[in-house]
XYZ file of N, CA and C in Angstrom:
345
model
N 1.829 -19.258 -3.369
C 1.758 -17.996 -2.377
C 2.976 -17.484 -3.112
N 2.634 -16.204 -3.170
C 3.882 -15.179 -3.710
C 4.819 -15.224 -2.615
N 6.212 -14.926 -3.013
C 7.558 -14.928 -2.314
C 7.707 -13.413 -1.789
N 8.299 -13.171 -0.981
C 8.872 -12.106 -0.248
C 9.395 -11.120 -1.598
N 9.971 -11.950 -2.359
C 10.918 -10.832 -3.631
C 9.481 -10.535 -4.759
N 8.652 -11.377 -4.861
C 7.539 -10.895 -5.785
C 6.952 -10.110 -4.969
N 6.815 -9.638 -3.836
C 5.936 -8.902 -3.176
C 6.576 -7.582 -3.094
N 7.991 -7.597 -3.114
C 8.862 -6.577 -3.086
C 8.772 -5.972 -4.868
N 8.819 -6.995 -5.675
C 8.497 -6.426 -7.014
C 7.313 -5.712 -7.099
N 6.265 -6.121 -6.479
C 5.132 -5.398 -6.650
C 4.920 -4.119 -6.071
N 5.560 -4.106 -4.777
C 5.832 -2.617 -4.009
C 6.371 -1.668 -5.171
N 7.594 -2.320 -5.608
C 8.363 -1.162 -6.486
C 7.142 -0.806 -7.810
N 6.217 -1.733 -8.208
C 5.572 -1.591 -9.442
C 4.601 -0.406 -9.080
N 4.332 -0.743 -7.980
C 3.112 0.322 -7.423
C 3.791 1.900 -7.188
N 5.144 1.643 -6.925
C 5.599 3.211 -6.511
C 6.021 3.426 -7.591
N 6.565 2.796 -8.626
C 6.773 3.477 -10.053
C 5.327 3.948 -10.973
N 4.198 3.268 -10.386
C 2.767 3.478 -11.136
C 2.371 4.965 -10.265
N 2.601 5.029 -9.202
C 2.366 6.595 -8.170
C 3.095 7.308 -9.058
N 4.530 7.242 -8.988
C 5.332 8.367 -9.386
C 5.308 8.705 -10.738
N 4.510 8.101 -11.530
C 4.051 8.493 -13.047
C 3.053 8.629 -13.333
N 1.875 8.775 -12.227
C 0.615 9.078 -12.316
C 0.442 10.661 -12.635
N -0.817 10.935 -13.340
C -1.232 12.380 -13.434
C -2.405 12.801 -12.806
N -2.813 14.267 -12.857
C -4.202 14.454 -12.963
C -4.408 14.385 -11.065
N -5.932 13.878 -11.216
C -6.304 13.781 -9.624
C -5.721 12.629 -9.135
N -5.196 11.131 -9.825
C -4.540 10.526 -9.267
C -3.231 10.826 -8.474
N -2.457 11.689 -9.222
C -1.198 11.962 -8.463
C -1.507 13.029 -7.403
N -2.525 14.020 -7.479
C -2.543 14.914 -6.206
C -3.473 13.951 -4.983
N -4.180 13.022 -5.358
C -4.452 11.766 -4.430
C -3.238 11.200 -3.445
N -2.081 10.953 -4.107
C -1.054 10.487 -3.472
C -0.011 11.446 -3.220
N -0.362 12.590 -3.335
C 0.661 13.644 -3.153
C 0.728 13.769 -1.548
N 1.037 12.681 -0.742
C 0.853 13.017 0.866
C 2.373 12.872 1.097
N 2.418 13.196 2.427
C 3.865 13.075 3.162
C 3.597 11.942 4.564
N 3.226 10.970 4.175
C 2.921 10.034 5.492
C 3.863 8.675 5.364
N 4.185 8.298 6.590
C 4.611 6.814 6.729
C 3.415 5.738 6.475
N 3.944 4.849 5.707
C 3.270 3.553 5.315
C 3.768 2.207 5.592
N 2.862 1.221 6.078
C 3.232 -0.201 6.209
C 2.198 -0.979 5.601
N 2.941 -2.111 5.052
C 1.994 -3.260 3.952
C 2.356 -4.537 5.161
N 1.422 -5.087 5.931
C 1.972 -6.419 6.281
C 1.367 -7.387 5.338
N 2.424 -8.295 5.156
C 1.873 -9.585 4.438
C 1.750 -10.416 5.171
N 0.528 -10.902 5.543
C 0.181 -12.112 6.420
C 0.563 -13.043 6.279
N 0.305 -13.875 4.844
C 0.731 -14.887 4.929
C 2.258 -15.370 5.087
N 3.323 -14.378 4.706
C 4.839 -14.373 4.831
C 5.319 -13.599 6.472
N 4.145 -13.303 7.090
C 4.473 -12.604 8.557
C 5.782 -11.822 8.350
N 5.545 -10.815 7.324
C 6.636 -9.587 7.082
C 5.878 -8.428 6.721
N 6.473 -7.483 7.147
C 5.826 -6.003 6.944
C 6.792 -5.145 6.363
N 6.425 -4.589 5.213
C 7.088 -3.409 4.328
C 6.674 -2.148 5.073
N 7.838 -1.251 5.419
C 7.577 -0.203 5.761
C 8.151 1.036 4.863
N 7.539 1.961 5.075
C 8.169 3.360 3.953
C 7.716 4.727 4.357
N 7.680 5.179 3.210
C 6.957 6.628 3.595
C 6.443 7.407 2.026
N 5.262 7.438 2.040
C 4.555 8.095 0.594
C 5.166 9.583 0.943
N 5.917 9.985 -0.208
C 6.204 11.371 -0.197
C 6.073 11.881 -1.653
N 4.853 12.955 -1.939
C 5.199 13.138 -3.408
C 4.945 12.601 -4.382
N 3.725 11.502 -3.709
C 3.628 10.580 -5.189
C 4.513 9.451 -5.236
N 5.566 9.255 -4.348
C 6.427 8.234 -4.546
C 6.445 7.666 -3.055
N 6.976 5.943 -3.306
C 7.297 5.499 -1.925
C 8.834 5.341 -1.748
N 8.903 5.693 -0.641
C 10.451 5.844 -0.589
C 11.071 5.242 0.603
N 12.266 4.983 1.082
C 12.757 4.343 1.883
C 12.168 3.250 2.653
N 11.784 1.878 1.490
C 11.041 1.111 1.957
C 11.932 -0.087 2.734
N 11.602 -0.699 3.645
C 12.375 -1.886 4.271
C 11.335 -2.797 5.035
N 12.263 -4.297 5.205
C 11.154 -4.924 6.019
C 11.501 -5.238 7.289
N 10.587 -5.853 7.790
C 10.289 -6.179 9.091
C 9.763 -7.761 9.600
N 10.301 -8.439 10.345
C 9.592 -9.524 10.326
C 8.009 -9.238 11.179
N 7.214 -10.132 10.991
C 5.870 -10.245 11.782
C 5.121 -8.823 11.350
N 3.969 -8.653 12.415
C 3.169 -7.467 12.021
C 3.923 -6.307 12.563
N 3.340 -5.058 11.954
C 4.206 -3.558 12.055
C 4.473 -3.572 13.703
N 5.846 -3.041 14.089
C 6.260 -2.744 15.405
C 5.554 -1.327 15.970
N 5.634 -0.615 14.702
C 5.150 0.821 15.147
C 3.690 1.053 14.294
N 2.944 2.025 14.498
C 1.534 2.492 13.531
C 2.010 3.269 12.642
N 1.824 2.961 11.609
C 1.847 3.778 10.323
C 0.421 4.972 10.224
N 1.024 5.961 9.738
C -0.245 6.561 9.499
C -1.056 6.134 8.199
N -0.528 5.174 7.550
C -1.604 4.605 6.797
C -0.873 2.995 6.652
N -1.974 2.329 6.989
C -1.581 0.651 7.305
C -2.783 -0.081 6.577
N -1.695 -0.845 5.672
C -2.498 -2.040 4.784
C -2.198 -3.313 5.238
N -3.091 -4.381 5.289
C -2.605 -5.601 5.448
C -3.521 -6.578 4.810
N -2.715 -7.530 3.791
C -2.801 -8.498 2.995
C -2.080 -9.710 2.614
N -2.684 -10.556 1.922
C -1.861 -11.918 1.504
C -0.641 -11.574 0.446
N 0.224 -12.042 0.108
C 1.483 -11.910 -0.838
C 0.404 -11.877 -2.245
N -0.176 -12.954 -2.408
C -1.165 -12.947 -3.623
C -1.635 -11.852 -4.163
N -2.411 -11.534 -3.107
C -3.604 -10.464 -3.105
C -2.626 -9.003 -3.352
N -1.411 -8.787 -2.907
C -1.158 -7.806 -3.058
C -0.380 -7.909 -4.568
N 0.124 -9.143 -5.208
C 0.716 -9.274 -6.241
C -0.412 -8.821 -7.207
N -1.618 -9.682 -7.022
C -2.765 -9.401 -8.039
C -3.366 -7.956 -8.087
N -3.400 -7.083 -6.857
C -3.859 -6.076 -6.973
C -3.009 -5.120 -8.019
N -1.454 -4.972 -7.603
C -0.968 -4.562 -8.314
C -1.017 -4.874 -9.849
N -0.932 -5.859 -10.039
C -0.953 -6.429 -11.758
C -2.304 -5.954 -12.285
N -3.323 -5.439 -11.353
C -4.398 -5.495 -12.090
C -5.619 -6.347 -11.973
N -5.671 -7.282 -11.630
C -5.960 -8.499 -11.654
C -7.283 -8.414 -10.230
N -6.974 -7.811 -9.235
C -8.007 -7.920 -7.978
C -8.453 -6.400 -8.005
N -9.886 -6.247 -8.243
C -10.164 -4.659 -7.486
C -9.953 -4.493 -6.081
N -9.234 -3.241 -5.881
C -9.365 -2.903 -4.412
C -10.611 -2.801 -3.905
N -11.439 -2.004 -4.239
C -12.473 -1.743 -3.418
C -13.217 -3.083 -3.026
N -13.610 -4.113 -3.855
C -14.078 -5.456 -4.092
C -13.416 -6.157 -2.904
N -12.187 -5.985 -3.327
C -11.349 -6.973 -2.154
C -11.273 -6.191 -0.430
N -11.306 -4.960 -0.480
C -11.535 -4.302 0.840
C -12.698 -4.941 1.590
N -13.617 -4.498 0.635
C -15.464 -4.933 1.048
C -15.361 -6.225 1.464
N -14.732 -7.075 1.005
C -14.726 -8.621 1.522
C -13.560 -9.002 2.445
N -13.076 -7.815 3.137
C -11.882 -8.214 3.967
C -10.666 -8.757 3.889
N -10.596 -8.739 2.391
C -9.320 -9.489 1.847
C -8.264 -8.732 2.258
N -8.423 -7.246 1.910
C -7.640 -6.498 2.132
C -7.976 -5.195 3.334
N -6.907 -5.000 4.155
C -7.307 -4.170 5.221
C -6.524 -3.065 5.043
N -7.297 -1.919 5.175
C -6.714 -0.305 4.864
C -7.091 0.090 6.521
N -6.135 1.064 7.204
C -6.154 1.878 8.152
C -5.711 2.913 7.759
N -6.327 4.039 8.379
C -5.809 5.310 7.913
C -6.820 6.562 8.778
N -6.285 7.772 8.716
C -6.850 8.955 9.328
C -7.867 9.124 8.409
N -9.171 10.027 8.736
C -10.209 10.267 8.220
C -9.923 10.952 6.652
N -9.050 12.055 7.122
C -8.383 13.067 5.994
C -7.731 12.079 4.694
N -7.168 11.136 5.385
C -5.941 10.301 4.430
C -6.913 9.396 3.579
N -8.140 8.840 4.132
C -8.900 7.815 3.510
C -9.753 8.429 2.351
N -9.971 10.029 2.961
C -10.897 10.922 1.809
C -9.998 11.050 0.688
N -8.553 11.201 0.721
C -7.805 11.527 -0.103
C -7.477 10.367 -1.046
N -7.353 9.102 -0.124
C -6.902 8.167 -0.914
C -7.954 7.189 -1.591
N -9.142 7.535 -1.423
C -10.398 6.949 -2.010
C -10.200 7.345 -3.327
N -9.456 8.402 -4.256
C -9.347 8.485 -5.381
C -8.351 7.418 -5.841
N -7.629 6.715 -5.263
C -6.755 5.707 -5.728
C -7.409 4.463 -5.812
N -8.713 4.428 -4.615
C -9.396 3.176 -4.994
C -10.423 2.939 -6.069
């Protein structure tokens, strides 16, 4: 099972990847939205803001998200680490129910380029 530190490191790596992306990937992530990622097996939520292809102001809170972020993810710590390391394909994991993604329709359409 991934630790909280490994999950934080994976989110930092994801933020770095988004910040250095180019072309369609960068434009897809160029949103200004609140985001949350609930790590179900650790019962911890990472909360932040996606701004101009960067994830900023990331904090942690115990349990599921207390407030409804505009983009919401839920997964295990192992799946987060595998996803960021390129070992887990997002669309397959999402289709299998291993990763849950909730967002408004407009955001989902833009985020599909990231998926």
